[in-house]
CSV table of C-alpha atoms in Angstrom, one decimal:
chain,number,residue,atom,x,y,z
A,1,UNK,CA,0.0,0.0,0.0
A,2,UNK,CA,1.5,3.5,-1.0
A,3,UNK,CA,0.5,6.7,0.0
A,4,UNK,CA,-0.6,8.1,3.7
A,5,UNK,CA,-4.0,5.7,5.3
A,6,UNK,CA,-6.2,7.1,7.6
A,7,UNK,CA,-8.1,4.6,9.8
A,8,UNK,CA,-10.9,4.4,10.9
A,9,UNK,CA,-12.6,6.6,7.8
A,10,UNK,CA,-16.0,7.3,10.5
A,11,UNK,CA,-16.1,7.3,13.4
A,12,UNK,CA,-19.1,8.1,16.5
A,13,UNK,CA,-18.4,8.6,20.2
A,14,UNK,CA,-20.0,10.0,22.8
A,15,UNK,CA,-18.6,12.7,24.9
A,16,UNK,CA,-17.2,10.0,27.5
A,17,UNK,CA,-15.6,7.5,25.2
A,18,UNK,CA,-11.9,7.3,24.7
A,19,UNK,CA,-10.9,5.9,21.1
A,20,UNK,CA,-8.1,6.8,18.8
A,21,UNK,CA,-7.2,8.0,15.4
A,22,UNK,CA,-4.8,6.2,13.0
A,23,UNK,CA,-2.4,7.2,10.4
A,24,UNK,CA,0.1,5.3,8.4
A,25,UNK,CA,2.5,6.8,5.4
A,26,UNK,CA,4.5,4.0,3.4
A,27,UNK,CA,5.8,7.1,1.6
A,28,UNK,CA,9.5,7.3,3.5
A,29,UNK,CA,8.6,11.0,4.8
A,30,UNK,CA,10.3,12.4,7.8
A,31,UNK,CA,7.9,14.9,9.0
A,32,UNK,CA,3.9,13.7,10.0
A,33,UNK,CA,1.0,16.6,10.3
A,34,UNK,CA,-2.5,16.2,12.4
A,35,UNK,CA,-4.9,19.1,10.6
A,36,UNK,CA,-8.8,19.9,11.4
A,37,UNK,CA,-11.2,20.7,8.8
A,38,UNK,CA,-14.1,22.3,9.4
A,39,UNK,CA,-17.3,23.2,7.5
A,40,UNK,CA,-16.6,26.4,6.1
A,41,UNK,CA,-13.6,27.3,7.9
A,42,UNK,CA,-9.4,27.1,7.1
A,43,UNK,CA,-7.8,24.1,7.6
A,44,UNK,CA,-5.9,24.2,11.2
A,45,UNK,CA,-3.0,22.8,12.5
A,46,UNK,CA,-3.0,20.8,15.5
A,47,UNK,CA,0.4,18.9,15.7
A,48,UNK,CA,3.9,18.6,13.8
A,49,UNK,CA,6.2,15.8,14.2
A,50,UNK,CA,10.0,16.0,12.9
A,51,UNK,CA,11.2,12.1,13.1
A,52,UNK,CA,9.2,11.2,15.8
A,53,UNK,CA,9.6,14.6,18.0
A,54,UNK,CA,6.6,17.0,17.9
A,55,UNK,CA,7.6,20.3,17.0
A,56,UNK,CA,4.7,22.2,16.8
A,57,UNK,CA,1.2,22.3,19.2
A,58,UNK,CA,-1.1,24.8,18.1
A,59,UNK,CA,-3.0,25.3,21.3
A,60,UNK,CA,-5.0,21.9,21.1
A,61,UNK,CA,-7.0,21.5,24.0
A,62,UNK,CA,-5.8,18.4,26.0
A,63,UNK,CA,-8.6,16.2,25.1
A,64,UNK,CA,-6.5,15.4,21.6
A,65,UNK,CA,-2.9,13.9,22.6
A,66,UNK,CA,-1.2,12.9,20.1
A,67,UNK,CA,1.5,10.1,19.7
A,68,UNK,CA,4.5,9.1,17.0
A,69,UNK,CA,5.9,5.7,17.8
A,70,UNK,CA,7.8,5.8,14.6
A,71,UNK,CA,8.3,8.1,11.6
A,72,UNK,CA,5.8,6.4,10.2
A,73,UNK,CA,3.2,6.0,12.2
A,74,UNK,CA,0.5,9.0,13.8
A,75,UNK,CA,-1.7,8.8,16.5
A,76,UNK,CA,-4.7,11.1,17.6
A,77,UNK,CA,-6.1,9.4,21.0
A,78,UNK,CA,-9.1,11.5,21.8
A,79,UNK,CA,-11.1,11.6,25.6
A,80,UNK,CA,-13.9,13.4,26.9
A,81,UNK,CA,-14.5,15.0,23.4
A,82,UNK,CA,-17.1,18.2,22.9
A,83,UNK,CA,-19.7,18.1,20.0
A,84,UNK,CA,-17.9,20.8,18.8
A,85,UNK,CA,-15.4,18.8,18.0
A,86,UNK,CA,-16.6,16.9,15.2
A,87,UNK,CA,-15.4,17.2,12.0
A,88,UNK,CA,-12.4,15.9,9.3
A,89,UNK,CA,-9.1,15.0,10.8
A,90,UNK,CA,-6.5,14.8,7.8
A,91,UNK,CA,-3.5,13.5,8.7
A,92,UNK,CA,-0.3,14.6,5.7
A,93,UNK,CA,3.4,14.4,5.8
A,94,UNK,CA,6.0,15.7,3.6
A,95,UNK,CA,9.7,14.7,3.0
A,96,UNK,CA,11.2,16.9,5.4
A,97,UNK,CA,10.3,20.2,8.2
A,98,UNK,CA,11.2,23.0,6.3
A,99,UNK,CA,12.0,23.4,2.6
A,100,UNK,CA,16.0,22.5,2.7
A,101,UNK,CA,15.0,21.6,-1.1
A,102,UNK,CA,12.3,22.0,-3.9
A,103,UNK,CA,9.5,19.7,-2.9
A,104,UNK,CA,10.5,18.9,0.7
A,105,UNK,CA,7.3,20.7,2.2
A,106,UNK,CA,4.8,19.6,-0.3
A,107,UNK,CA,2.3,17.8,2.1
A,108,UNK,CA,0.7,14.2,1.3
A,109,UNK,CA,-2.7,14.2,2.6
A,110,UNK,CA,-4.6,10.5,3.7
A,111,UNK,CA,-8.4,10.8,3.3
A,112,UNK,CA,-9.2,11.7,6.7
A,113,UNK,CA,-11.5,10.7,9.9
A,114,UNK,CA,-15.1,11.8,9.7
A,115,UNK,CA,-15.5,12.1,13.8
A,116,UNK,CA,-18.8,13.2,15.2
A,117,UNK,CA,-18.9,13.7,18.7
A,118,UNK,CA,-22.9,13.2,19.9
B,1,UNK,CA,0.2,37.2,10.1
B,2,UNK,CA,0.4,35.5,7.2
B,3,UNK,CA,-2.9,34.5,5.8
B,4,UNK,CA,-4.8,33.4,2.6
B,5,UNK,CA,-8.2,34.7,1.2
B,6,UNK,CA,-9.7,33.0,-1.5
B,7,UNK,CA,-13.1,33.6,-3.1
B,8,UNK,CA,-16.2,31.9,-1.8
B,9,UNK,CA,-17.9,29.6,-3.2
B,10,UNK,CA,-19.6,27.3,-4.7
B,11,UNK,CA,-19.0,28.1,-8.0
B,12,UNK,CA,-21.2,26.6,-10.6
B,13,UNK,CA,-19.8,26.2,-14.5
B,14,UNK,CA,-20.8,24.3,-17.1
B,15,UNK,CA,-18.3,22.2,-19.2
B,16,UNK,CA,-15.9,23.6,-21.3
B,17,UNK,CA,-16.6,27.0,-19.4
B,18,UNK,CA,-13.6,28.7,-18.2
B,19,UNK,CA,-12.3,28.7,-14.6
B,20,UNK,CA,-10.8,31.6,-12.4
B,21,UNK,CA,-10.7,31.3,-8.6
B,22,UNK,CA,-9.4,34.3,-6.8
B,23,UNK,CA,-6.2,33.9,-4.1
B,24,UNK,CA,-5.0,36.9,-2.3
B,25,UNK,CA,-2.1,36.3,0.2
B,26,UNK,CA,-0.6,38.2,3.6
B,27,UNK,CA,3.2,37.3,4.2
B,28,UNK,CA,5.8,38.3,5.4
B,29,UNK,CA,9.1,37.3,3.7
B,30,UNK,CA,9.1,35.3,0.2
B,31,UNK,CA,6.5,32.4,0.5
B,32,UNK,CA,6.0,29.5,-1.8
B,33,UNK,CA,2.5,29.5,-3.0
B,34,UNK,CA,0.1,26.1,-3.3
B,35,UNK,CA,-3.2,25.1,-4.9
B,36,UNK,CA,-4.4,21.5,-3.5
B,37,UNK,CA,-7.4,19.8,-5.0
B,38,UNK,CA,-9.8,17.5,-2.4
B,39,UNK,CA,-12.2,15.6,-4.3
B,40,UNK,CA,-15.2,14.3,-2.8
B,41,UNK,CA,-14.5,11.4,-0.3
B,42,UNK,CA,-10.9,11.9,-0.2
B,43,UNK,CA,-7.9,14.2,1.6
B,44,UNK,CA,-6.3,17.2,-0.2
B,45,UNK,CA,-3.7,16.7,-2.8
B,46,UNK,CA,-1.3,19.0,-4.3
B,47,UNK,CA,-2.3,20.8,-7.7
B,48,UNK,CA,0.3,23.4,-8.7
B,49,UNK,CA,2.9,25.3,-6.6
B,50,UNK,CA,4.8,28.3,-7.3
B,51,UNK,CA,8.0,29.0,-5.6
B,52,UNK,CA,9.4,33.0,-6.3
B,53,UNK,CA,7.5,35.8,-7.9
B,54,UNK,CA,6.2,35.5,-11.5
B,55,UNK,CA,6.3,31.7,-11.6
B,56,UNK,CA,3.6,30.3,-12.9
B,57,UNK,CA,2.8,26.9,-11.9
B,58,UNK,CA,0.5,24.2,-14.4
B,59,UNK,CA,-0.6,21.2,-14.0
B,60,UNK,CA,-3.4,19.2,-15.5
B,61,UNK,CA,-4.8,22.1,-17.4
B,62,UNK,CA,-4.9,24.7,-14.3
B,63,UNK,CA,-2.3,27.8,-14.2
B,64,UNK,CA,-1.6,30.0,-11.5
B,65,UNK,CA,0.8,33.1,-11.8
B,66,UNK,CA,2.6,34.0,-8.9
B,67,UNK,CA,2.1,38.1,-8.6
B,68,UNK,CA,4.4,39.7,-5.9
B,69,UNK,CA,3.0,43.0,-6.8
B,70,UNK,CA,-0.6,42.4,-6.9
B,71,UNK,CA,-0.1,39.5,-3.8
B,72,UNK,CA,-2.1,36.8,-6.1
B,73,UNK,CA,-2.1,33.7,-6.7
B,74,UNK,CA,-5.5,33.2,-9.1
B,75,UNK,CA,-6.1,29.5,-10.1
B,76,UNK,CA,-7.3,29.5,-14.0
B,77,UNK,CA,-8.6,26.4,-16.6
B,78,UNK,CA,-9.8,27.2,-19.8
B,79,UNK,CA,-12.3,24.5,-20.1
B,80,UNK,CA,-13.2,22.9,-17.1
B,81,UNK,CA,-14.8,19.2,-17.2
B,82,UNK,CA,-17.6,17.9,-14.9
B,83,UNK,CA,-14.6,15.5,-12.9
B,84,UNK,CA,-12.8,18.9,-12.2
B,85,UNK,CA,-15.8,19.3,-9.3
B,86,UNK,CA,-14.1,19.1,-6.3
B,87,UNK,CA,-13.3,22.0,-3.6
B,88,UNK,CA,-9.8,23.9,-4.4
B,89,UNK,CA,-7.3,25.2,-1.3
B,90,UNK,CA,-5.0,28.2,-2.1
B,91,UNK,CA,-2.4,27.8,0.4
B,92,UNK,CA,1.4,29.5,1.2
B,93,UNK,CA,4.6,28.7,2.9
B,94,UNK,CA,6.8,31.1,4.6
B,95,UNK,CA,9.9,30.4,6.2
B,96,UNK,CA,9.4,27.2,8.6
B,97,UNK,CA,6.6,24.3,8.0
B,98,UNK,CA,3.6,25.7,8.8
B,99,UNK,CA,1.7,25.5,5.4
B,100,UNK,CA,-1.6,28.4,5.9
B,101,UNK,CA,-4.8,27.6,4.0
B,102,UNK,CA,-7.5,29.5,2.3
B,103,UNK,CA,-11.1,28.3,3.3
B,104,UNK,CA,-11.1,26.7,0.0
B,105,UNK,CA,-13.7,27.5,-2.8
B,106,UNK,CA,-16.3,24.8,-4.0
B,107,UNK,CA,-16.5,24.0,-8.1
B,108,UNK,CA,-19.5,21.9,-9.4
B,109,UNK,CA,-19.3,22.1,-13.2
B,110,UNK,CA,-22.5,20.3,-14.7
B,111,UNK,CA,-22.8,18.5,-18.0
């Protein structure tokens, strides 16, 4: 399988469930992305890793932790969620952080999580 | 900040009509400019990107121009085909890796 795989494609919880996001890139990238899309609204950023070391949190509440066992491999685990909270999670990656060359930053999306949070 | 502002949507166009979509851009510095593509059901995925001013990047029909002076980055087609309906993201990249989206713009273009 090639590409970056977001499992599971839907998902349902209640506020009080705990379950988890998955993302998986066969793609060799170095750097791993957690984004938030909305209905009607930018794309945000929640979380950068940099070979397995998170670089960036955008001021996610601490319901969303994320985890990255591997360069390959993204978690989102999710707790005590708010309806608010539902929407698309896309995980990317992209060669490398920064652009130390042409391409390096060009981010590979999976197909997302459809979460709704009842 | 940096920020992107694209035009809202939907658009609606019929096939073989042509295709502008407005991108105005806030940065600071010398940002790389982006258009990704989501088609229904699936994640974004990168269209054409422009790198320094008055580049013009092309792919699969689409142009965009990379204007410094005007701070654009307008997505064109001159024909667009009903599986061009998808929902289009202007985006830029400034200095570290935080790639900024537009809110993205909505095609449908009908038979």
């Amino acid at each position: 399988e090639t590409g970056v795989t977001q499992t599971p494609r839907h998902l349902v919880m209640g506020m009080t469930n705990k379950k988890s996001l998955k993302c998986e890139q066969h793609l060799g990238h170095n750097a791993m992305y957690w984004y938030k899309q909305s209905a009607k609204k930018p794309l945000e950023l929640m979380f950068v890793y940099s070979l397995e070391e998170r670089v960036e949190n955008n001021s996610v509440p601490s319901r969303f932790s994320p985890e990255c066992p591997n360069s390959s491999h993204l978690f989102l685990h999710l707790h005590t969620l708010q309806p608010e909270d539902s929407a698309l999670y896309l995980c990317a990656s992209s060669q490398e952080l920064g652009g130390a060359f042409p391409g390096a930053n060009v981010l590979t999306f999976g197909a997302g999580s459809r979460l709704t949070v009842l | 900040g940096n920020s992107v502002t694209q035009m809202e949507g939907p658009v609606t166009l019929s096939e073989e009509a042509f295709l502008t979509i407005n991108c105005t851009y806030t940065a600071t510095g010398y940002p790389s400019l982006f258009w990704y593509v989501q088609y229904p059901g699936e994640g974004l995925q990168l269209l054409l990107k422009a790198t320094k001013a008055d580049d013009k990047g092309s792919n699969k029909g689409f142009e965009a121009t990379y204007r410094k002076e005007t701070t654009s980055f307008h997505l064109e087609k001159g024909s667009v085909q009903v599986s061009d309906s998808a929902v289009y993201f202007c985006a830029l990249l400034t200095g570290g890796f935080k790639t900024i989206f537009g809110a993205g713009t909505r095609l449908f273009v009908k038979a």
